[in-house]
Short mmCIF file of C-alpha atoms and ligand atoms in Angstrom, two decimals:
data_model
loop_
_atom_site.label_atom_id
_atom_site.label_comp_id
_atom_site.label_asym_id
_atom_site.label_seq_id
_atom_site.Cartn_x
_atom_site.Cartn_y
_atom_site.Cartn_z
CA MET A 24 -120.08 48.49 -10.37
CA THR A 25 -118.60 50.98 -12.85
CA ILE A 26 -116.64 53.99 -12.14
CA GLY A 27 -116.68 56.72 -14.88
CA ILE A 28 -113.66 58.93 -14.85
CA ILE A 29 -113.67 62.32 -16.65
CA GLY A 30 -110.12 62.55 -18.07
CA GLY A 31 -107.70 59.74 -19.07
CA GLY A 32 -104.36 61.07 -18.13
CA GLN A 33 -101.96 59.45 -15.66
CA LEU A 34 -104.16 60.27 -12.69
CA GLY A 35 -107.02 58.47 -14.44
CA MET A 36 -104.83 55.58 -15.23
CA MET A 37 -103.78 55.17 -11.52
CA ILE A 38 -107.45 55.53 -10.37
CA ALA A 39 -108.25 52.77 -12.84
CA GLU A 40 -105.46 50.55 -11.50
CA ALA A 41 -106.72 50.89 -7.99
CA ALA A 42 -110.33 50.11 -9.06
CA LYS A 43 -109.11 47.02 -11.01
CA LYS A 44 -107.47 45.57 -7.90
CA LYS A 45 -110.97 45.56 -6.37
CA HIS A 46 -112.55 44.23 -9.56
CA TYR A 47 -114.50 47.45 -10.34
CA LYS A 48 -114.91 48.38 -13.94
CA THR A 49 -113.73 51.82 -15.16
CA ILE A 50 -114.57 53.89 -18.14
CA CYS A 51 -112.79 57.17 -19.01
CA LEU A 52 -113.64 60.06 -21.16
CA ASP A 53 -110.69 61.60 -23.01
CA PRO A 54 -110.14 63.30 -26.46
CA ASN A 55 -107.13 60.88 -27.04
CA PRO A 56 -108.14 57.23 -27.75
CA LEU A 57 -104.44 56.26 -26.73
CA CYS A 58 -104.44 58.25 -23.41
CA SER A 59 -102.64 56.85 -20.42
CA ALA A 60 -105.83 55.40 -18.83
CA SER A 61 -106.75 53.59 -22.02
CA HIS A 62 -104.10 51.00 -21.12
CA VAL A 63 -106.02 50.12 -17.95
CA CYS A 64 -109.72 51.18 -18.33
CA ASP A 65 -112.37 48.73 -19.56
CA GLU A 66 -113.55 51.40 -22.04
CA VAL A 67 -112.59 54.73 -23.36
CA ILE A 68 -115.11 57.25 -24.62
CA VAL A 69 -113.31 59.51 -27.02
CA GLY A 70 -114.47 63.19 -26.85
CA SER A 71 -114.04 66.41 -25.25
CA PHE A 72 -114.61 67.04 -21.58
CA ASN A 73 -117.14 69.64 -22.41
CA ASP A 74 -119.23 67.68 -24.95
CA LEU A 75 -122.52 67.04 -23.29
CA THR A 76 -123.34 64.02 -25.41
CA LYS A 77 -120.05 62.34 -24.43
CA LEU A 78 -120.64 63.31 -20.77
CA GLN A 79 -124.05 61.78 -21.05
CA GLU A 80 -122.61 58.58 -22.54
CA LEU A 81 -120.11 58.23 -19.77
CA GLY A 82 -122.70 59.12 -17.09
CA SER A 83 -125.24 56.51 -18.36
CA LYS A 84 -122.73 53.76 -18.52
CA SER A 85 -121.29 54.49 -14.98
CA ASP A 86 -122.70 53.97 -11.50
CA VAL A 87 -120.53 56.76 -10.11
CA LEU A 88 -118.54 59.65 -11.59
CA THR A 89 -115.25 61.35 -10.69
CA TYR A 90 -112.83 63.56 -12.40
CA GLU A 91 -109.06 63.72 -12.87
CA PHE A 92 -109.10 66.72 -15.16
CA GLU A 93 -109.93 70.17 -13.74
CA ASN A 94 -110.91 72.31 -16.51
CA ILE A 95 -114.54 71.04 -17.35
CA ASP A 96 -116.59 74.12 -18.23
CA ALA A 97 -119.57 75.30 -16.00
CA LEU A 98 -122.18 73.94 -18.50
CA GLY A 99 -120.63 70.48 -18.34
CA LEU A 100 -120.23 70.61 -14.55
CA ASN A 101 -123.91 71.54 -14.09
CA TYR A 102 -124.99 68.91 -16.44
CA ILE A 103 -123.25 66.13 -14.57
CA LYS A 104 -124.29 67.27 -11.30
CA GLU A 105 -127.97 67.42 -12.12
CA ASN A 106 -128.10 64.11 -14.04
CA TYR A 107 -125.49 61.69 -12.55
CA ASN A 108 -124.11 60.39 -9.27
CA ILE A 109 -120.94 62.48 -8.55
CA PRO A 110 -120.46 62.19 -4.80
CA GLU A 111 -117.79 64.93 -4.68
CA GLY A 112 -120.21 67.29 -6.27
CA THR A 113 -118.83 69.87 -8.62
CA GLU A 114 -118.40 72.86 -6.25
CA PRO A 115 -114.63 72.02 -5.19
CA LEU A 116 -113.84 71.76 -8.87
CA TYR A 117 -115.54 75.05 -9.70
CA ILE A 118 -113.76 76.87 -6.86
CA SER A 119 -110.34 75.36 -7.82
CA GLN A 120 -110.60 76.48 -11.44
CA ASN A 121 -109.99 80.10 -10.54
CA ARG A 122 -107.17 81.33 -8.27
CA LEU A 123 -109.32 84.21 -6.98
CA ARG A 124 -112.22 81.99 -6.02
CA GLU A 125 -109.75 79.43 -4.48
CA LYS A 126 -107.92 81.88 -2.33
CA GLY A 127 -111.12 83.59 -1.27
CA ASN A 128 -112.66 80.30 -0.17
CA ALA A 129 -109.31 79.35 1.65
CA ILE A 130 -109.62 82.53 3.64
CA ALA A 131 -113.36 81.95 4.41
CA CYS A 132 -112.43 78.58 5.67
CA GLY A 133 -109.67 79.53 7.87
CA LEU A 134 -106.49 79.26 5.82
CA GLU A 135 -104.03 82.04 5.02
CA PRO A 136 -102.56 82.57 1.54
CA VAL A 137 -99.63 84.90 0.81
CA PRO A 138 -100.81 88.47 0.18
CA TYR A 139 -102.45 88.90 -3.38
CA GLN A 140 -104.42 91.25 -5.45
CA GLN A 141 -106.64 90.89 -8.48
CA VAL A 142 -104.97 92.40 -11.62
CA LEU A 143 -106.86 93.04 -14.92
CA ASN A 144 -104.41 95.42 -16.49
CA LYS A 145 -101.09 97.29 -16.16
CA ILE A 146 -102.72 100.09 -13.92
CA ASP A 147 -103.92 97.40 -11.49
CA LEU A 148 -100.58 95.76 -11.51
CA LEU A 149 -98.76 98.91 -10.65
CA ALA A 150 -101.14 99.52 -7.69
CA ALA A 151 -100.83 95.93 -6.66
CA LEU A 152 -96.99 96.10 -6.77
CA ALA A 153 -97.13 99.26 -4.61
CA LYS A 154 -98.86 97.23 -1.93
CA ILE A 155 -97.24 93.87 -2.26
CA GLY A 156 -93.70 95.00 -3.26
CA TYR A 157 -90.98 93.11 -5.00
CA PRO A 158 -90.36 90.38 -5.79
CA ALA A 159 -93.92 89.35 -6.78
CA LEU A 160 -95.43 86.67 -8.97
CA TYR A 161 -98.09 87.33 -11.52
CA LYS A 162 -100.31 84.38 -12.38
CA THR A 163 -103.31 84.01 -14.67
CA THR A 164 -106.34 83.17 -12.64
CA THR A 165 -107.44 80.29 -14.78
CA LEU A 166 -105.91 77.45 -16.63
CA GLY A 167 -102.53 77.55 -14.94
CA TYR A 168 -100.57 74.31 -14.33
CA ASP A 169 -96.95 73.38 -13.85
CA GLY A 170 -95.87 76.97 -13.63
CA HIS A 171 -97.62 77.99 -16.86
CA GLY A 172 -99.11 81.49 -17.04
CA GLN A 173 -96.67 82.73 -14.30
CA TYR A 174 -94.30 85.72 -14.50
CA LEU A 175 -91.78 86.63 -11.78
CA ILE A 176 -91.55 90.41 -11.22
CA LYS A 177 -88.30 91.44 -9.71
CA SER A 178 -88.21 94.96 -11.02
CA LEU A 179 -90.49 97.30 -13.05
CA ALA A 180 -88.91 96.13 -16.41
CA ASP A 181 -90.29 92.61 -15.82
CA ILE A 182 -93.88 93.76 -16.29
CA ASP A 183 -93.40 94.14 -20.06
CA GLN A 184 -93.51 90.34 -20.64
CA ILE A 185 -97.10 90.11 -19.22
CA PRO A 186 -99.73 89.95 -22.07
CA PHE A 187 -102.69 91.07 -19.84
CA ASN A 188 -105.06 89.10 -22.14
CA THR A 189 -106.87 87.46 -19.24
CA GLU A 190 -107.63 88.14 -15.59
CA GLY A 191 -104.67 87.63 -13.35
CA ILE A 192 -103.43 88.05 -9.72
CA LEU A 193 -100.32 89.40 -8.22
CA GLU A 194 -99.13 87.64 -5.21
CA ALA A 195 -96.01 88.16 -2.98
CA TYR A 196 -93.16 85.90 -3.86
CA LEU A 197 -92.36 84.08 -0.72
CA ASP A 198 -88.83 82.94 0.05
CA PHE A 199 -90.19 79.86 1.80
CA ASP A 200 -88.24 77.26 3.65
CA TYR A 201 -89.97 74.36 1.88
CA GLU A 202 -93.32 73.39 0.19
CA CYS A 203 -95.62 70.61 1.41
CA SER A 204 -98.94 69.07 0.74
CA ILE A 205 -101.55 67.10 2.34
CA ILE A 206 -104.05 64.67 0.78
CA MET A 207 -107.32 63.96 2.62
CA ILE A 208 -110.38 61.79 1.85
CA ARG A 209 -113.60 62.67 3.63
CA ASP A 210 -116.88 60.67 3.63
CA LYS A 211 -119.93 61.23 5.83
CA GLU A 212 -118.28 59.44 8.72
CA LYS A 213 -114.66 60.81 8.89
CA ILE A 214 -111.58 62.33 7.28
CA VAL A 215 -108.56 60.32 6.67
CA SER A 216 -105.20 61.72 5.24
CA LEU A 217 -101.91 60.58 3.91
CA PRO A 218 -98.71 61.78 5.74
CA ILE A 219 -97.64 65.26 4.61
CA SER A 220 -95.07 65.18 1.83
CA ILE A 221 -92.29 67.73 1.40
CA ASN A 222 -92.17 68.84 -2.26
CA LYS A 223 -89.24 70.04 -4.29
CA HIS A 224 -89.74 71.80 -7.58
CA LYS A 225 -87.57 72.49 -10.62
CA HIS A 226 -88.88 75.26 -13.09
CA GLY A 227 -92.22 75.50 -11.26
CA ILE A 228 -92.87 71.68 -11.79
CA LEU A 229 -92.99 69.16 -9.04
CA ASP A 230 -89.70 67.16 -9.13
CA LEU A 231 -89.71 65.32 -5.85
CA SER A 232 -92.14 64.35 -3.03
CA ILE A 233 -90.41 63.28 0.11
CA VAL A 234 -92.27 61.39 2.83
CA GLY A 235 -91.19 59.92 6.17
CA GLN A 236 -90.16 62.85 8.41
CA LYS A 237 -92.86 64.15 10.60
CA LEU A 238 -91.98 67.78 11.39
CA PRO A 239 -93.60 69.50 14.48
CA ILE A 240 -95.51 72.06 12.22
CA PHE A 241 -97.21 69.10 10.43
CA ASN A 242 -99.71 68.61 13.30
CA LYS A 243 -100.90 72.24 12.92
CA ILE A 244 -101.11 71.88 9.12
CA GLU A 245 -103.13 68.70 9.45
CA GLU A 246 -105.51 70.29 11.87
CA ALA A 247 -106.10 73.30 9.83
CA SER A 248 -106.57 71.24 6.65
CA TYR A 249 -109.23 69.02 8.21
CA SER A 250 -110.94 72.13 9.61
CA PHE A 251 -110.86 73.71 6.10
CA MET A 252 -112.38 70.57 4.53
CA GLU A 253 -115.23 70.59 7.04
CA LYS A 254 -115.92 74.31 6.87
CA ALA A 255 -115.77 74.09 2.97
CA GLY A 256 -118.20 71.21 3.09
CA PHE A 257 -116.16 69.15 0.66
CA TYR A 258 -116.22 65.37 0.42
CA GLY A 259 -114.07 62.94 -1.56
CA ILE A 260 -110.40 63.60 -2.10
CA LEU A 261 -108.67 66.93 -1.77
CA CYS A 262 -105.01 67.97 -1.90
CA ILE A 263 -103.81 71.27 -0.40
CA GLU A 264 -100.41 72.74 -1.25
CA TYR A 265 -98.71 74.82 1.35
CA PHE A 266 -95.50 77.06 1.62
CA VAL A 267 -93.84 76.90 5.01
CA LYS A 268 -91.64 79.69 6.36
CA GLY A 269 -90.52 79.42 10.01
CA ASP A 270 -93.48 78.53 12.16
CA LYS A 271 -96.04 79.87 9.54
CA PHE A 272 -97.80 78.01 6.76
CA TYR A 273 -99.53 79.61 3.80
CA PHE A 274 -102.10 78.18 1.53
CA ASN A 275 -100.96 77.94 -2.06
CA GLU A 276 -103.57 75.99 -3.99
CA MET A 277 -105.91 73.04 -3.77
CA ALA A 278 -106.93 70.16 -6.03
CA PRO A 279 -110.10 68.15 -5.54
CA ARG A 280 -108.59 65.14 -7.31
CA PRO A 281 -105.63 62.73 -6.85
CA HIS A 282 -102.49 64.75 -6.87
CA ASN A 283 -98.94 64.33 -8.23
CA SER A 284 -97.54 64.76 -4.81
CA GLY A 285 -99.46 61.71 -3.67
CA HIS A 286 -98.14 59.17 -6.24
CA TRP A 287 -95.67 57.95 -3.59
CA SER A 288 -98.52 56.43 -1.65
CA ILE A 289 -98.92 53.55 -4.16
CA GLU A 290 -95.81 51.84 -2.80
CA GLY A 291 -95.16 53.98 0.43
CA SER A 292 -98.49 53.57 2.18
CA THR A 293 -100.67 50.68 3.10
CA LEU A 294 -103.39 52.42 1.18
CA SER A 295 -102.71 54.84 -1.64
CA GLN A 296 -104.59 57.97 -2.50
CA TYR A 297 -106.15 56.12 -5.42
CA ASP A 298 -107.27 53.14 -3.12
CA LEU A 299 -108.84 55.66 -0.76
CA LEU A 300 -110.63 57.50 -3.56
CA VAL A 301 -112.02 54.18 -4.91
CA SER A 302 -113.21 53.30 -1.39
CA PHE A 303 -114.95 56.68 -1.20
CA LEU A 304 -116.61 56.34 -4.70
CA THR A 305 -117.77 52.91 -3.95
CA LYS A 306 -119.07 53.65 -0.41
CA GLU A 307 -116.75 51.20 1.23
CA LYS A 308 -115.49 52.05 4.79
CA LEU A 309 -112.66 54.44 4.81
CA GLU A 310 -109.62 52.79 6.47
CA GLU A 311 -106.75 54.72 7.92
CA PRO A 312 -103.61 54.66 5.62
CA HIS A 313 -100.26 53.92 7.34
CA LEU A 314 -96.80 54.98 6.16
CA LYS A 315 -94.51 52.00 5.38
CA GLY A 316 -91.26 53.95 5.49
CA ASN A 317 -89.22 56.71 4.01
CA THR A 318 -90.41 57.11 0.49
CA ILE A 319 -89.39 59.36 -2.50
CA MET A 320 -91.35 60.02 -5.71
CA LYS A 321 -89.38 61.34 -8.58
CA ASN A 322 -91.21 62.83 -11.57
CA ILE A 323 -89.75 61.88 -14.99
CA LEU A 324 -90.23 64.56 -17.65
CA SER A 325 -89.57 64.18 -21.33
CA GLU A 326 -85.89 65.35 -20.90
CA ASP A 327 -85.14 62.45 -18.66
CA TYR A 328 -87.45 59.79 -20.20
CA ALA A 329 -84.72 57.88 -21.90
CA LYS A 330 -83.05 57.37 -18.51
CA LEU A 331 -85.97 55.21 -17.23
CA PRO A 332 -84.42 51.80 -18.14
CA LEU A 333 -81.54 52.59 -15.71
CA PHE A 334 -84.12 52.04 -12.88
CA LYS A 335 -85.54 48.84 -14.09
CA ASN A 336 -85.46 45.63 -12.05
CA LYS A 337 -83.95 47.22 -8.88
CA PRO A 338 -85.17 46.37 -5.40
CA GLY A 339 -87.07 49.13 -3.81
CA ILE A 340 -87.50 51.10 -7.02
CA TYR A 341 -90.84 51.21 -8.85
CA ILE A 342 -91.32 52.67 -12.39
CA HIS A 343 -94.72 54.03 -13.39
CA ASP A 344 -94.70 54.70 -17.14
CA TYR A 345 -97.67 56.70 -18.41
CA PHE A 346 -97.42 55.38 -21.92
CA LYS A 347 -97.59 58.77 -23.59
CA THR A 348 -97.13 58.66 -27.32
CA GLU A 349 -95.62 62.11 -27.66
CA LEU A 350 -92.66 63.72 -25.95
CA LYS A 351 -93.27 67.47 -25.42
CA PRO A 352 -90.87 69.78 -23.56
CA ARG A 353 -91.22 69.24 -19.79
CA ARG A 354 -94.12 66.87 -20.12
CA LYS A 355 -94.75 64.43 -17.29
CA MET A 356 -94.02 61.06 -18.91
CA ALA A 357 -93.58 58.69 -15.87
CA HIS A 358 -92.55 58.63 -12.23
CA ILE A 359 -90.35 56.57 -10.12
CA THR A 360 -90.90 55.68 -6.52
CA PHE A 361 -87.90 54.81 -4.22
CA THR A 362 -88.81 53.08 -0.98
CA ASP A 363 -86.57 53.01 2.14
CA LEU A 364 -84.59 56.05 0.85
CA THR A 365 -83.97 59.37 2.49
CA TYR A 366 -83.60 62.65 0.66
CA ILE A 367 -79.86 62.85 1.63
CA ASP A 368 -79.35 59.42 0.12
CA TYR A 369 -81.40 60.34 -2.89
CA LEU A 370 -79.26 63.35 -3.58
CA GLU A 371 -76.09 61.43 -3.22
CA LYS A 372 -77.21 58.31 -5.28
CA TYR A 373 -79.55 59.61 -8.01
CA ASN A 374 -80.00 63.35 -8.37
CA LYS A 375 -77.04 63.81 -10.55
CA ILE A 376 -78.47 61.37 -13.14
CA PHE A 377 -81.18 63.92 -13.93
CA GLU A 378 -81.50 67.22 -15.85
CA GLY A 379 -81.15 70.50 -13.97
CA GLU A 380 -79.93 68.94 -10.70
CA LYS A 381 -80.72 72.03 -8.49
CA HIS A 382 -83.96 72.34 -6.63
CA GLU A 383 -85.77 75.62 -6.14
P1 ADP B 423 -99.39 75.58 -10.65
O1 ADP B 423 -99.02 74.36 -9.78
O2 ADP B 423 -100.84 75.57 -10.86
O3 ADP B 423 -98.61 75.77 -11.92
P2 ADP B 423 -98.63 77.11 -8.33
O4 ADP B 423 -99.26 78.30 -7.88
O5 ADP B 423 -98.69 75.82 -7.41
O6 ADP B 423 -99.16 76.79 -9.83
O7 ADP B 423 -97.01 77.43 -8.57
C1 ADP B 423 -96.15 76.44 -9.01
C2 ADP B 423 -94.88 76.51 -8.17
O8 ADP B 423 -94.27 77.89 -8.29
C3 ADP B 423 -95.11 76.29 -6.66
O9 ADP B 423 -95.19 75.01 -6.35
C4 ADP B 423 -93.86 77.08 -6.12
O10 ADP B 423 -92.68 76.29 -6.24
C5 ADP B 423 -93.83 78.25 -7.02
N1 ADP B 423 -94.57 79.39 -6.43
C6 ADP B 423 -95.88 79.71 -6.73
N2 ADP B 423 -96.28 80.75 -6.02
C7 ADP B 423 -95.25 81.13 -5.35
C8 ADP B 423 -95.07 82.27 -4.42
N3 ADP B 423 -96.12 83.15 -4.16
N4 ADP B 423 -93.76 82.43 -3.79
C9 ADP B 423 -92.77 81.51 -4.13
N5 ADP B 423 -92.92 80.47 -4.91
C10 ADP B 423 -94.15 80.36 -5.58
MG1 MG B 424 -99.30 73.92 -7.81
#
């Protein structure tokens, strides 16, 4: 059986690693012949995600398709949906590509985002600010990732930096207690999920995912997330990110693919998000994953990449290098998983080694 993966970044690489353990073949489609997944996949088809002839090549060589890259255009999505076996469908991806669609769908399926308004121009923004108040966050509706396309508005003067060259939204800036995410996998029989992780960011980019503590609110979040997935009619893998403030939780965004906040599961869970996705794609029975113990995942960006060797050959520490050939500012280059480590111990032992010690 061959799994075709649209995208060959680190997520594609880790899907391919999980598939390989079970002796499935993998082929990825990526513009870069030396992409991360090329180090693991059996074949790389070099081309754009929106090139129908390349999608056709991938589809015809694969028994099942999945995606690790979110911005495939509507034409490409329709083409694969109509011609190939993509068990997750393309609807979750289509919804997640646009923040307005994504938040509208969240509300329709029982989740609550922070207050937001559509914004096309300065006039809309002023009207939205009058309703939402300060501080607020302007985000482009499409193509945002790792905090790109976001502007924090603390006062009227801050709106001058916004280019208004695309559709945007204004949302209330929430002084949350913490952020967390859940990763679920659903087949026709049931939904299974990984334990909820608490996520700490630096400069709008995920820095740490912390797992092990089960807070009382997590039961409610899990219940609402399962119900969301059923109401939305989604199958396959889905990550939902939340903000938590007091006893309330707010939908931030969703990703219908493996998620950075689930990397910890490779070592910290009996089954990782990648193992579960592979089981889903190959129609194996979905088993319940179990937490092994306190686990922390630390993202390594370009700025800290040279420090990676410090963590080599240490018990309970696992390095995942993405083999990227170019260091760009704040690019995710690798991650490290620490098993049997609590957040307090992490801060004491390791946090000071890295750039920008403070979490948001
Ligand atoms: P993306 O991950 O697509 O760049 P997000 O909407 O998840 O975009 O924003 C990135 C991070 O910025 C969030 O994880 C959070 O730390 C912060 N952030 C986003 N929206 C808000 C908000 N409304 N209030 C407070 N912080 C926010
Ligand atoms: Mg996010």
